[in-house]
PDB file of C-alpha atoms in Angstrom:
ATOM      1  CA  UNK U 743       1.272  25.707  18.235  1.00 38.00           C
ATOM      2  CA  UNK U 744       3.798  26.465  15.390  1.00 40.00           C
ATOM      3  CA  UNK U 745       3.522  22.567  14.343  1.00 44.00           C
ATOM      4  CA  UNK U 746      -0.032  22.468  14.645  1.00 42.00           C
ATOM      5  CA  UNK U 747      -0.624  25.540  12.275  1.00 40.00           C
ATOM      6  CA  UNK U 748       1.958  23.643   9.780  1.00 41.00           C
ATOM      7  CA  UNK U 749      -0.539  20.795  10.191  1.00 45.00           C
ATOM      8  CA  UNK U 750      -3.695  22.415   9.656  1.00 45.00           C
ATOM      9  CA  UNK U 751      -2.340  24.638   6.682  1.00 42.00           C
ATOM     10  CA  UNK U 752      -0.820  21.357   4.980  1.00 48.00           C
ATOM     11  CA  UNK U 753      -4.638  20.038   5.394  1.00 48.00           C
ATOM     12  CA  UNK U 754      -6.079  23.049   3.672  1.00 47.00           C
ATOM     13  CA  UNK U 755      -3.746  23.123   0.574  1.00 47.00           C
ATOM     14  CA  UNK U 756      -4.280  18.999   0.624  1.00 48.00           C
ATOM     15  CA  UNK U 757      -7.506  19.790   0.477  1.00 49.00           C
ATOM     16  CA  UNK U 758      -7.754  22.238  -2.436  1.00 56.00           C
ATOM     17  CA  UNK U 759      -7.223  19.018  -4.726  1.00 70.00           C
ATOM     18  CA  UNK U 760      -8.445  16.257  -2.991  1.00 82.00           C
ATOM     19  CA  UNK U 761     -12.083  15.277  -2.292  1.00 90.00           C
ATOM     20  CA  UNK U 762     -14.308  13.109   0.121  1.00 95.00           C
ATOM     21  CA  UNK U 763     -16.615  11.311  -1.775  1.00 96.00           C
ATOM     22  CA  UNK U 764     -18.593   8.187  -0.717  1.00 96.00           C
ATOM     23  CA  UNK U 765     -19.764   5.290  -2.912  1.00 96.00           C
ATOM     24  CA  UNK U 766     -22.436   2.011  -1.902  1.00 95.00           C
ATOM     25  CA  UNK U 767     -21.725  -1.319  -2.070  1.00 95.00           C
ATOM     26  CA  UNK U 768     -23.802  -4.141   0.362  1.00 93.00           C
ATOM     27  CA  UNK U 769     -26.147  -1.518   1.370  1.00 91.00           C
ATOM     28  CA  UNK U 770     -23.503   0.203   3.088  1.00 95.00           C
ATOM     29  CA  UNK U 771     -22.101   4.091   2.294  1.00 96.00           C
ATOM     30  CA  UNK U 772     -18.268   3.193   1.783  1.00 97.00           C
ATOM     31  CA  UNK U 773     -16.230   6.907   2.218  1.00 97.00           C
ATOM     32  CA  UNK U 774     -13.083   7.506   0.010  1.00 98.00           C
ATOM     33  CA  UNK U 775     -10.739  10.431  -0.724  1.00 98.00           C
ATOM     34  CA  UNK U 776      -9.975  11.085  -4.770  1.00 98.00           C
ATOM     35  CA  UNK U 777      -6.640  13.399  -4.648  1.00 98.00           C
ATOM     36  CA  UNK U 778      -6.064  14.501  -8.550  1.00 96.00           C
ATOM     37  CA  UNK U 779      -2.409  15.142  -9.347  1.00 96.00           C
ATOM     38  CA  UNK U 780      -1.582  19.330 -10.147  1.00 94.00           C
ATOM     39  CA  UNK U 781      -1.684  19.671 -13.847  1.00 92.00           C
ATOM     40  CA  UNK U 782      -4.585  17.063 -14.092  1.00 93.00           C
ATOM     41  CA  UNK U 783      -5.442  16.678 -17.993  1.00 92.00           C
ATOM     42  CA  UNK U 784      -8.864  15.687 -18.828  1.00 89.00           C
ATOM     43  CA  UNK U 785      -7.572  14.677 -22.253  1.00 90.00           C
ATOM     44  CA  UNK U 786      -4.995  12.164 -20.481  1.00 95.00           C
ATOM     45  CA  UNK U 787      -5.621   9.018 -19.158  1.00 96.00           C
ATOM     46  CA  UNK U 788      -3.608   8.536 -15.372  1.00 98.00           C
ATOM     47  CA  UNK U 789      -2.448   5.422 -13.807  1.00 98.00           C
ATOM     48  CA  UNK U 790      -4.251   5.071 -10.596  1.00 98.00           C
ATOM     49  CA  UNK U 791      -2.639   4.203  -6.692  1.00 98.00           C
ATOM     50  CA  UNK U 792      -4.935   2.844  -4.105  1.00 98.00           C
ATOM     51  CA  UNK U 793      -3.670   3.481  -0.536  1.00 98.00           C
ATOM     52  CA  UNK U 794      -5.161   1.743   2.525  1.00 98.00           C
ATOM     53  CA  UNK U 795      -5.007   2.673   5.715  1.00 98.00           C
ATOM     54  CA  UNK U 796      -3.638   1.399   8.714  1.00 96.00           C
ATOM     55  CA  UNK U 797      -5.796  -0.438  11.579  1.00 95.00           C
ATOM     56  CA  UNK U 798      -7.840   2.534  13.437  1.00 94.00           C
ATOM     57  CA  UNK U 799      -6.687   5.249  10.925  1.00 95.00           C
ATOM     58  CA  UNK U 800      -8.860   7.298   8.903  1.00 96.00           C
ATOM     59  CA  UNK U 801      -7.877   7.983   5.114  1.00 97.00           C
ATOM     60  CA  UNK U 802      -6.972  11.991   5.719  1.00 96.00           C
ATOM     61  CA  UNK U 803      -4.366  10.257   8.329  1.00 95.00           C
ATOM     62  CA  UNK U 804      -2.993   7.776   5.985  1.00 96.00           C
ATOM     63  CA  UNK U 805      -3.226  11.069   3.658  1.00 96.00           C
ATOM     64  CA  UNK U 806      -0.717  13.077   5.700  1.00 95.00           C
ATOM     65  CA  UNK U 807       1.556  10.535   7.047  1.00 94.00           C
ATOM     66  CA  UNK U 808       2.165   8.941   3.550  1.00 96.00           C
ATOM     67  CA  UNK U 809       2.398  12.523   1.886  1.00 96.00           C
ATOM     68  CA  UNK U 810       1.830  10.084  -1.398  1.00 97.00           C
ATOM     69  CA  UNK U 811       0.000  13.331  -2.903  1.00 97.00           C
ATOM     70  CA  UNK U 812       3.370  15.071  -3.381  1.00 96.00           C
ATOM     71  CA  UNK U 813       4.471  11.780  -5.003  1.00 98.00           C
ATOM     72  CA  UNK U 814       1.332  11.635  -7.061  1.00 98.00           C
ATOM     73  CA  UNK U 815       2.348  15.459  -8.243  1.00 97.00           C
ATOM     74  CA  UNK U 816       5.854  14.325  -8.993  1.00 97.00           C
ATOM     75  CA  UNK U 817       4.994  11.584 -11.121  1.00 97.00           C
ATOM     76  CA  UNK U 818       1.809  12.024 -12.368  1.00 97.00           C
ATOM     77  CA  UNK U 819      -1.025   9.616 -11.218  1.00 98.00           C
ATOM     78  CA  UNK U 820      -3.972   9.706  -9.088  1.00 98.00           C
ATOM     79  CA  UNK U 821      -4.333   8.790  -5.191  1.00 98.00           C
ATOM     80  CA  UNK U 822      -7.752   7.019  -4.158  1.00 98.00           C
ATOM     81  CA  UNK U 823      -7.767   6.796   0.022  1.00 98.00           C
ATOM     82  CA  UNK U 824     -10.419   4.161   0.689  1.00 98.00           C
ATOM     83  CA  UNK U 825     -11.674   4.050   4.043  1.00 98.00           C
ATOM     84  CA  UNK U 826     -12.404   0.784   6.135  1.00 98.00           C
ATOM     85  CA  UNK U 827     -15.490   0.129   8.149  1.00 97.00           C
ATOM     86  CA  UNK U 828     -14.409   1.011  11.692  1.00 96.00           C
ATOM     87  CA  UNK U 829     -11.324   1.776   9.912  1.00 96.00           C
ATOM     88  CA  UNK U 830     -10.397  -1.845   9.158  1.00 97.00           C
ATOM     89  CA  UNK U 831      -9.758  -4.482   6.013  1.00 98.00           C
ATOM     90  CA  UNK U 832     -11.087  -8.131   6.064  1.00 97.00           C
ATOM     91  CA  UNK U 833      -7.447  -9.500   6.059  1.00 97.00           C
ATOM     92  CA  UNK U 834      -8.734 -13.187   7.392  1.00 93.00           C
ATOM     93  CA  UNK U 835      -7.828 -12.786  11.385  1.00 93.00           C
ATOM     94  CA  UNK U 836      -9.176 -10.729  13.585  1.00 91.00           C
ATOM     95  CA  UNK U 837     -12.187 -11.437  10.887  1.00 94.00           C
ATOM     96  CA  UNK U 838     -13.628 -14.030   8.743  1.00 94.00           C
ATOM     97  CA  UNK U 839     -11.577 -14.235   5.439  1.00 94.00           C
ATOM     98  CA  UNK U 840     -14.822 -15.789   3.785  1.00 93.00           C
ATOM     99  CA  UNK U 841     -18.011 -14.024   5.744  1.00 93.00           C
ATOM    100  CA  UNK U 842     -16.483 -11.049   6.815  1.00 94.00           C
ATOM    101  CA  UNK U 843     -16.727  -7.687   4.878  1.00 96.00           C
ATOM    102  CA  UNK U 844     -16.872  -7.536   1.672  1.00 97.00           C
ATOM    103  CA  UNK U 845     -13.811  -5.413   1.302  1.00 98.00           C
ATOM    104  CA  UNK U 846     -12.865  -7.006  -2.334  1.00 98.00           C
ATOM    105  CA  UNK U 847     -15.861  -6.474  -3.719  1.00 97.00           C
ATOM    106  CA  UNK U 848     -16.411  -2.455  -2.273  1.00 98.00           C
ATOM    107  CA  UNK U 849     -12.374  -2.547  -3.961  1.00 98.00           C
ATOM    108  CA  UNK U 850     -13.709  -3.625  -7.309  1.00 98.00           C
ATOM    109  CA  UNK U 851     -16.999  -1.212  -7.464  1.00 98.00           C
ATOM    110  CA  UNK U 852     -14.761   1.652  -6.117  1.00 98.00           C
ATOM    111  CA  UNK U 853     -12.527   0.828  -9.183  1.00 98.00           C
ATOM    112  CA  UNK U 854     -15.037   1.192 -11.414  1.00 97.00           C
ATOM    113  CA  UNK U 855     -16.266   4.442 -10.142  1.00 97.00           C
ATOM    114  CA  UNK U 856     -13.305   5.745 -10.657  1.00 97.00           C
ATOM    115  CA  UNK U 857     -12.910   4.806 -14.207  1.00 97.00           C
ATOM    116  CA  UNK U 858     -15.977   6.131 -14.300  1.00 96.00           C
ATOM    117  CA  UNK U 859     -15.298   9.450 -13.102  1.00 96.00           C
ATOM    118  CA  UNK U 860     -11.743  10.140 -13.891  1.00 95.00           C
ATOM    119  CA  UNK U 861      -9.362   9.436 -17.044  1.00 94.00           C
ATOM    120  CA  UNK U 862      -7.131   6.626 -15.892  1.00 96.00           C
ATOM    121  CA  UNK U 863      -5.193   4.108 -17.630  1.00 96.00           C
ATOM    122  CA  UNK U 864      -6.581   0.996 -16.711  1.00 95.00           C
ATOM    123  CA  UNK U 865      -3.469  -1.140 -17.330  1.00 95.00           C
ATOM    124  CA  UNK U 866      -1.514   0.788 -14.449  1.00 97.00           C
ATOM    125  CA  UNK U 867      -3.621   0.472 -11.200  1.00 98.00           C
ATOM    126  CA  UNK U 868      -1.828  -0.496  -8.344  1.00 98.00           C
ATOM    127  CA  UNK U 869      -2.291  -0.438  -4.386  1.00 98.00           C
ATOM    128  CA  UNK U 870      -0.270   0.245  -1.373  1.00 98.00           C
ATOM    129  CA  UNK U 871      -0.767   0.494   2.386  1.00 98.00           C
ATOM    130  CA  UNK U 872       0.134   0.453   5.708  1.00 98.00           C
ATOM    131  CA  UNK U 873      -0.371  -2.031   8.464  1.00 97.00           C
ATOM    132  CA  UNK U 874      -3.894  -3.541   8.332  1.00 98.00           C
ATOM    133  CA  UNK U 875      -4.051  -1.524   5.311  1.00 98.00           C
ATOM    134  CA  UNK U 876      -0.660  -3.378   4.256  1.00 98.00           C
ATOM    135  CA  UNK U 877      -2.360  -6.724   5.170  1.00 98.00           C
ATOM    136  CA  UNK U 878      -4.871  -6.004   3.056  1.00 98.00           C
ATOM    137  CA  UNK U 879      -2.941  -5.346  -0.596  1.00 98.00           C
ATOM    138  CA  UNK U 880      -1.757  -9.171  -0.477  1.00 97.00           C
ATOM    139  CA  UNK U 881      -5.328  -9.931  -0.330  1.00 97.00           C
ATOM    140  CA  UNK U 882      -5.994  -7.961  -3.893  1.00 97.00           C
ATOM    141  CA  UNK U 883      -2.876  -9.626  -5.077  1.00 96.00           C
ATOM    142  CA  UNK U 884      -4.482 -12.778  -4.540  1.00 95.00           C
ATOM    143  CA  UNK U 885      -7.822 -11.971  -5.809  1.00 95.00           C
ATOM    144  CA  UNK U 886      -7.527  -8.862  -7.567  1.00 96.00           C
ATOM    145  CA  UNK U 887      -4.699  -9.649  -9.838  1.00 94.00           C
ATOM    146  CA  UNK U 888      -6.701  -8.919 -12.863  1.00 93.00           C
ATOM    147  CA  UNK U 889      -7.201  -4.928 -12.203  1.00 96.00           C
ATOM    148  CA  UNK U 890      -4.124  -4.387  -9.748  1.00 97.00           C
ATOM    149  CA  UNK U 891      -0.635  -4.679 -11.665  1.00 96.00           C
ATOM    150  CA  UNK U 892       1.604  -4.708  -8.644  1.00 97.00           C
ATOM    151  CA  UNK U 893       0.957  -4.255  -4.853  1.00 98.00           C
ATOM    152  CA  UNK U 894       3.105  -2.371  -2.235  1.00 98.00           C
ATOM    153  CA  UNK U 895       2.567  -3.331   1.532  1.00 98.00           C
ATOM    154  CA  UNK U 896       4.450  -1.309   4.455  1.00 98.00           C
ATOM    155  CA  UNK U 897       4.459  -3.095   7.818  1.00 97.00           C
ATOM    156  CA  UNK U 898       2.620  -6.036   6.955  1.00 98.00           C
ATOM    157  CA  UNK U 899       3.431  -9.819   5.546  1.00 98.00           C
ATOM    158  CA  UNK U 900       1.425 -12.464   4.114  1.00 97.00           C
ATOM    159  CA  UNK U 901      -1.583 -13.114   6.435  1.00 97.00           C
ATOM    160  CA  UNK U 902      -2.164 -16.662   6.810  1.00 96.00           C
ATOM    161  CA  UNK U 903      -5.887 -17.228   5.395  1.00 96.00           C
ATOM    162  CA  UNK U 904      -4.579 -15.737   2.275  1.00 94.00           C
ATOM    163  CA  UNK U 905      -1.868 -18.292   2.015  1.00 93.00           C
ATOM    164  CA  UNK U 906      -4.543 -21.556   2.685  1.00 93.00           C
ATOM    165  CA  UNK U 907      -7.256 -20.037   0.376  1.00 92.00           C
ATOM    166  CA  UNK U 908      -5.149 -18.888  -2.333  1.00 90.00           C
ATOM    167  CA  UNK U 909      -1.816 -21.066  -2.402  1.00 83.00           C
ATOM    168  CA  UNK U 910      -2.810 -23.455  -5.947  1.00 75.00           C
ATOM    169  CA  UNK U 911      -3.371 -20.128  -7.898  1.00 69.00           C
ATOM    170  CA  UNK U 912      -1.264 -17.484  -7.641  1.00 70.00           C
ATOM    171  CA  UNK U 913      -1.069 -15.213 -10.340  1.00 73.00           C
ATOM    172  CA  UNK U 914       2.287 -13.547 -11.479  1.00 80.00           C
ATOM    173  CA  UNK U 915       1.899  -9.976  -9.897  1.00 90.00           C
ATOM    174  CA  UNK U 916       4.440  -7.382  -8.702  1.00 95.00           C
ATOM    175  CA  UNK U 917       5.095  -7.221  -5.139  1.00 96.00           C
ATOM    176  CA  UNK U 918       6.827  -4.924  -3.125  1.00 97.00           C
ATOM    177  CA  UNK U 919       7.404  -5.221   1.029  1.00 98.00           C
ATOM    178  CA  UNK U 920       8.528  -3.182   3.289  1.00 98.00           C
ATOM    179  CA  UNK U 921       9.137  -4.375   6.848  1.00 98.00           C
ATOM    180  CA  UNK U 922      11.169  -2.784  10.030  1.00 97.00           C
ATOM    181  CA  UNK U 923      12.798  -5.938  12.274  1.00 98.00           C
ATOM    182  CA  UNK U 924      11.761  -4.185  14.958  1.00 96.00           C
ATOM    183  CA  UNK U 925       8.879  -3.966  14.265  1.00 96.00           C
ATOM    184  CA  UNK U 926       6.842  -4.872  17.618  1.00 93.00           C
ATOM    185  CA  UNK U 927       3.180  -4.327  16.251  1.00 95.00           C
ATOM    186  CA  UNK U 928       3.350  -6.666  13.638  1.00 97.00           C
ATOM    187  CA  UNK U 929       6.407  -9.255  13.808  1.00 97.00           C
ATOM    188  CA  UNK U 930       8.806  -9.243  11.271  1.00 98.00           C
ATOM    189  CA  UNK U 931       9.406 -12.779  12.118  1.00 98.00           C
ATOM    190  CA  UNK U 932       5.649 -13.709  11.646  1.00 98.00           C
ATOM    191  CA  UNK U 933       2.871 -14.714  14.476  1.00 97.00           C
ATOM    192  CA  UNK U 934       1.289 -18.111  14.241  1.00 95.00           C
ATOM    193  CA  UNK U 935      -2.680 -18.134  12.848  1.00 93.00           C
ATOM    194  CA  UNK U 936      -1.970 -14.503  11.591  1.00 97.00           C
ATOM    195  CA  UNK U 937       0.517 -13.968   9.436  1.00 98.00           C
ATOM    196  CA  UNK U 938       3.881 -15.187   7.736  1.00 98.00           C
ATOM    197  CA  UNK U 939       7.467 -14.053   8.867  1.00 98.00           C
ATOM    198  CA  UNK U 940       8.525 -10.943   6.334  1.00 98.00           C
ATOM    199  CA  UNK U 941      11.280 -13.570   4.547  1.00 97.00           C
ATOM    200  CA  UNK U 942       8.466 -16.293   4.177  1.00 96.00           C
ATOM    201  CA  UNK U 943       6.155 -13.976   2.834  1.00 96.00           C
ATOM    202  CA  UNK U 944       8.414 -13.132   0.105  1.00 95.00           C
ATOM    203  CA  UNK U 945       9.681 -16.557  -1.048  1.00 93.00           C
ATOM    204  CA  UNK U 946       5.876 -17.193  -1.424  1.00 93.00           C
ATOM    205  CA  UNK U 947       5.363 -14.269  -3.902  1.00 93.00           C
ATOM    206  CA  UNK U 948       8.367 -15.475  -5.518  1.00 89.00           C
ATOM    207  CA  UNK U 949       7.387 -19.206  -5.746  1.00 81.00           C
ATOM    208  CA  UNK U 950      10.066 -20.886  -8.299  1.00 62.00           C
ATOM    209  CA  UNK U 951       9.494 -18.946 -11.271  1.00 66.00           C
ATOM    210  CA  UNK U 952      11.094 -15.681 -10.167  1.00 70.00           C
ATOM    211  CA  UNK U 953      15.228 -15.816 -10.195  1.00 71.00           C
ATOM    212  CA  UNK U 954      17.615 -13.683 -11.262  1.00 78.00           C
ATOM    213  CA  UNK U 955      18.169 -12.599  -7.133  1.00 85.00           C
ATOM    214  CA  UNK U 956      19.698  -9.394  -6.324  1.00 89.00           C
ATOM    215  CA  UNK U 957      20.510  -7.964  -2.777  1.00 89.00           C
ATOM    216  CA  UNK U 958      21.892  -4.774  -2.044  1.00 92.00           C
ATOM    217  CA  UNK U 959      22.162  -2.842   1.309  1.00 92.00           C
ATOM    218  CA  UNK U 960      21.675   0.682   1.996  1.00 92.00           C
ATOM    219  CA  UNK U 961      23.725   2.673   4.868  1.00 90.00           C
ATOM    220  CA  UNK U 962      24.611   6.191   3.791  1.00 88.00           C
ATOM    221  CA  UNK U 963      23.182   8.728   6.431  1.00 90.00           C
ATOM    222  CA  UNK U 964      25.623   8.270   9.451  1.00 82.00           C
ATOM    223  CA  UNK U 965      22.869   9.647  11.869  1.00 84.00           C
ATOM    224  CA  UNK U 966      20.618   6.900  10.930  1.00 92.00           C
ATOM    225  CA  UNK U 967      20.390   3.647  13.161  1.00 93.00           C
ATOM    226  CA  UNK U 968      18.453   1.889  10.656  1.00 95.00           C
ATOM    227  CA  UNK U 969      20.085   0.217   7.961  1.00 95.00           C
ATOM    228  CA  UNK U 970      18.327  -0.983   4.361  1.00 96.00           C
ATOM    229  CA  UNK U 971      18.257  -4.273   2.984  1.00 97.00           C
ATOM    230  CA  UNK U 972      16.763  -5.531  -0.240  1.00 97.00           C
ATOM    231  CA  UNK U 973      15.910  -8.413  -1.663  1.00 96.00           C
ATOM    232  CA  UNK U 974      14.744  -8.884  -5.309  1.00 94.00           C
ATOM    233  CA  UNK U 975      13.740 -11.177  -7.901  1.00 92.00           C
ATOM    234  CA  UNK U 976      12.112 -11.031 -11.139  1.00 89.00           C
ATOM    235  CA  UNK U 977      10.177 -12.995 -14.035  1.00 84.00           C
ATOM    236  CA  UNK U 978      10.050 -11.123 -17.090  1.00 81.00           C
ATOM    237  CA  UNK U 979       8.640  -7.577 -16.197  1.00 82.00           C
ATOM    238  CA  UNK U 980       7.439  -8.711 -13.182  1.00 89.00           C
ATOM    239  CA  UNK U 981       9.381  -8.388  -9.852  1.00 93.00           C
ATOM    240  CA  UNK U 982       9.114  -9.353  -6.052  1.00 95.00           C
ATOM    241  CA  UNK U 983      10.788  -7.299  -3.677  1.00 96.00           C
ATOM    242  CA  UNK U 984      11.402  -7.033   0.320  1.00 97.00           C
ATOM    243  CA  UNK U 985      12.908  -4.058   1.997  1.00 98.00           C
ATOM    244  CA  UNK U 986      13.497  -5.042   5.285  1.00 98.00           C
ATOM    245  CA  UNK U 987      14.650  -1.989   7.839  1.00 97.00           C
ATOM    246  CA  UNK U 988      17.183  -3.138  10.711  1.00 96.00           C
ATOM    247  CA  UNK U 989      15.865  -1.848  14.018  1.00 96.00           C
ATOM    248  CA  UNK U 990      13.169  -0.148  11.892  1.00 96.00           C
ATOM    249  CA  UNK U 991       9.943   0.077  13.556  1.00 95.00           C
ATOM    250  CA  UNK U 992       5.930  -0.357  12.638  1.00 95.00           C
ATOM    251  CA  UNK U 993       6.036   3.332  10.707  1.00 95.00           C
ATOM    252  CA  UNK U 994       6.572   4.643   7.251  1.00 96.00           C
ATOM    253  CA  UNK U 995       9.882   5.418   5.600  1.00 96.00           C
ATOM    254  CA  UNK U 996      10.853   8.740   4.822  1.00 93.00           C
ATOM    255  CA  UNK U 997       7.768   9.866   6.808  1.00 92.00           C
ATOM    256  CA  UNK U 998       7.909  12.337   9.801  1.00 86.00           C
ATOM    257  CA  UNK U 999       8.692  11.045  13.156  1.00 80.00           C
ATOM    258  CA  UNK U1000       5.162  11.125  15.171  1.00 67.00           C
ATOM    259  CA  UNK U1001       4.134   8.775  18.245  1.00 56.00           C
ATOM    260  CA  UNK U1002       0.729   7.831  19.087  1.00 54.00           C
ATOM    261  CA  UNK U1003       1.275   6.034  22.193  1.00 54.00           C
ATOM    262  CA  UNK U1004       2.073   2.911  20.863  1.00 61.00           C
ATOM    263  CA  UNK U1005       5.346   0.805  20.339  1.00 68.00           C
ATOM    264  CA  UNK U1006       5.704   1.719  16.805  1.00 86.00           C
ATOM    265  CA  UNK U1007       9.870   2.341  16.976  1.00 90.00           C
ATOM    266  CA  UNK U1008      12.140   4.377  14.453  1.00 90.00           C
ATOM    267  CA  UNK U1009      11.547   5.599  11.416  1.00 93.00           C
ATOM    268  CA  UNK U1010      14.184   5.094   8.963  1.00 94.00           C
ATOM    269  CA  UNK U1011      15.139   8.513   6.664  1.00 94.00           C
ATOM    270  CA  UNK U1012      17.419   5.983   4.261  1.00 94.00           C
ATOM    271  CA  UNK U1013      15.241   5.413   2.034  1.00 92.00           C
ATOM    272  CA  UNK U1014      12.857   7.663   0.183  1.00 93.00           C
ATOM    273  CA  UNK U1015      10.070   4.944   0.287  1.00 97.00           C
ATOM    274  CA  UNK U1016       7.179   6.730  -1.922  1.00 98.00           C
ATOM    275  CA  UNK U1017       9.805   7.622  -4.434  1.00 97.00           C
ATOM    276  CA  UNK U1018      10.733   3.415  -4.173  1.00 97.00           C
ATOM    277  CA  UNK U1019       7.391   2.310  -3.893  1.00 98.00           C
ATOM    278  CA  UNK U1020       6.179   4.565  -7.674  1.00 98.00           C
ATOM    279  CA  UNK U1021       9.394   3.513  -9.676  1.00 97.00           C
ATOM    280  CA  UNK U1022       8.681  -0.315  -8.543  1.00 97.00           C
ATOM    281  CA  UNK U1023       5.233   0.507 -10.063  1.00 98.00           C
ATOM    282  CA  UNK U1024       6.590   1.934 -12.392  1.00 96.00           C
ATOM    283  CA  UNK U1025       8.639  -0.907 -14.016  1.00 94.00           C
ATOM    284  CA  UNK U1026       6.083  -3.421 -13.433  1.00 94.00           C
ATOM    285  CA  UNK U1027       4.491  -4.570 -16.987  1.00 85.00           C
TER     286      UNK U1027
END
C-alpha cells in the first residue's frame, strides 16, 4: 500500500507540470504528454527530447519508469511522450515499413506543434526510447536526420527494413545504444528478418568515417552483477556509441526494479543512464 501511495503521489506532482494533449495527423487524434522543465522561461528557447515508448506501454508508463522529467529539471530541456497507436511504432516488422502507420510523418507534425507552442531551440531536438519505442529512434535517424541531432535507443538495435531502405544514404547523426546481453525480449545478438545483433548495429552507424575508437568498462558497485561496456567512435562533433550491459536484461538503467510478468532480467544500477543519455546529447553538434 505504502509503494502504491509513493506511486500515485509521484503521478500527481508529475502531473502538476506535465500535460496530455492530442494533435491530428491522417485523420487520426495522435495523444502526447508535453512535461515543461521547473523554472520554464518563456523568454528562453529549450532543446527538446522525444521519448517513445515501449511495445504495449502507454506514455505516463514510459513517464515513470524513465523518470527523464527529473533529468529534464536537472538540465534544462523539455520532454514530449508521444503515444503509439495501440501503443506501437511502424519499425518495419511486425508492420509494413512502407504502408504501415505513418509514424514519421505524425513525428514531424508533432514537431512542429511544439515549436509552435513552446520556446525550443530547434538545433537541439533529439529522441530516445525504449524497446519498440527504441526500434523506432533508428527509424528518425534514418529519415529524420534533418530535425533530430542525435538519437538514443534502450533495448533495441537496428531493425532490418531500416537497414535495406536506408543503407546508400545515411546521414552523419549521433547515436547512442544501450543493450543488456541478456536481454531475452529483444536479442542482443540480433533475430533474422527483424533486427541486427547490438555490435552490427553499431558498426553500421559508424560506417568508415567514424574512428578515433574508445572502450572503457564500468564495474564499481560490488553488489551489481551487471557489468558496463562501451564502445565509441566519433567524426567531428558527431559520435556513435554502444553501451552494452553483461547479464543486463530488456529494462532501463538506473530505473527501479519492477516485473510485469515477462522475461525482462536485471536492471543494472552502474550506470546513471538518463544522466549518459543528456550529456551524449549534449556534446552532439
Amino acid at each position: 500500500m505504502r509503494n502504491l501511495l509513493t506511486i500515485i503521489l509521484l503521478f500527481v506532482c508529475i502531473s502538476i507540470f506535465a500535460q496530455t494533449k492530442s494533435i491530428q495527423h491522417d485523420g487520426i487524434k495522435r495523444k502526447y504528454i508535453v512535461y515543461i522543465p521547473k523554472g520554464y522561461d518563456a523568454e528562453k528557447r529549450y532543446p527538446v527530447v522525444f521519448n517513445f515508448h515501449g511495445g504495449g506501454m502507454t506514455p505516463a508508463e514510459q513517464m515513470l519508469y524513465t523518470r527523464f522529467n527529473q533529468t529534464a529539471d536537472k538540465y534544462g530541456f523539455i520532454v514530449v511522450y508521444p503515444k503509439g497507436i495501440n501503443e506501437d511504432w511502424n519499425v518495419g516488422f511486425g508492420m509494413s515499413y512502407k504502408n504501415g502507420t505513418d509514424d514519421i510523418g505524425f513525428t514531424e507534425i508533432l514537431l512542429h506543434q511544439i515549436e509552435k507552442d513552446y520556446k525550443i531551440d530547434g538545433n537541439r531536438v533529439f529522441a530516445t526510447g525504449l524497446s519498440r519505442g527504441g526500434f523506432f529512434c533508428h527509424r528518425i535517424a534514418a529519415e529524420l536526420s534533418h530535425r533530430f541531432l542525435a538519437v538514443a535507443s534502450v533495448g533495441a538495435s537496428l531493425p532490418d527494413s531500416i537497414a535495406y531502405y536506408h543503407n546508400n544514404n545515411r546521414k552523419e547523426v549521433g547515436v547512442l545504444m544501450v543493450h543488456g546481453t541478456a536481454d531475452k525480449v529483444v536479442n542482443y545478438d540480433g533475430k533474422d528478418g527483424h533486427y541486427y545483433s547490438a555490435l552490427n548495429s553499431y558498426n553500421y552507424w559508424k560506417e568508415n568515417t567514424f574512428t578515433n575508437e574508445n572502450a572503457t568498462k564500468i564495474d564499481e558497485i560490488a553488489s551489481d552483477s551487471t557489468i558496463v561496456e562501451i564502445l565509441e567512435s566519433s567524426f567531428g562533433k558527431k559520435s556513435v556509441v554502444l553501451i552494452s550491459i553483461e547479464n543486463g536484461g530488456h529494462t532501463w538503467p538506473g530505473a527501479d526494479d519492477f516485473n510485469i510478468g515477462l522475461p525482462i532480467g536485471l536492471t543494472s544500477k552502474e550506470l546513471d543512464i538518463n544522466d549518459y543519455i543528456w550529456s551524449f546529447f549534449a556534446k552532439q553538434k
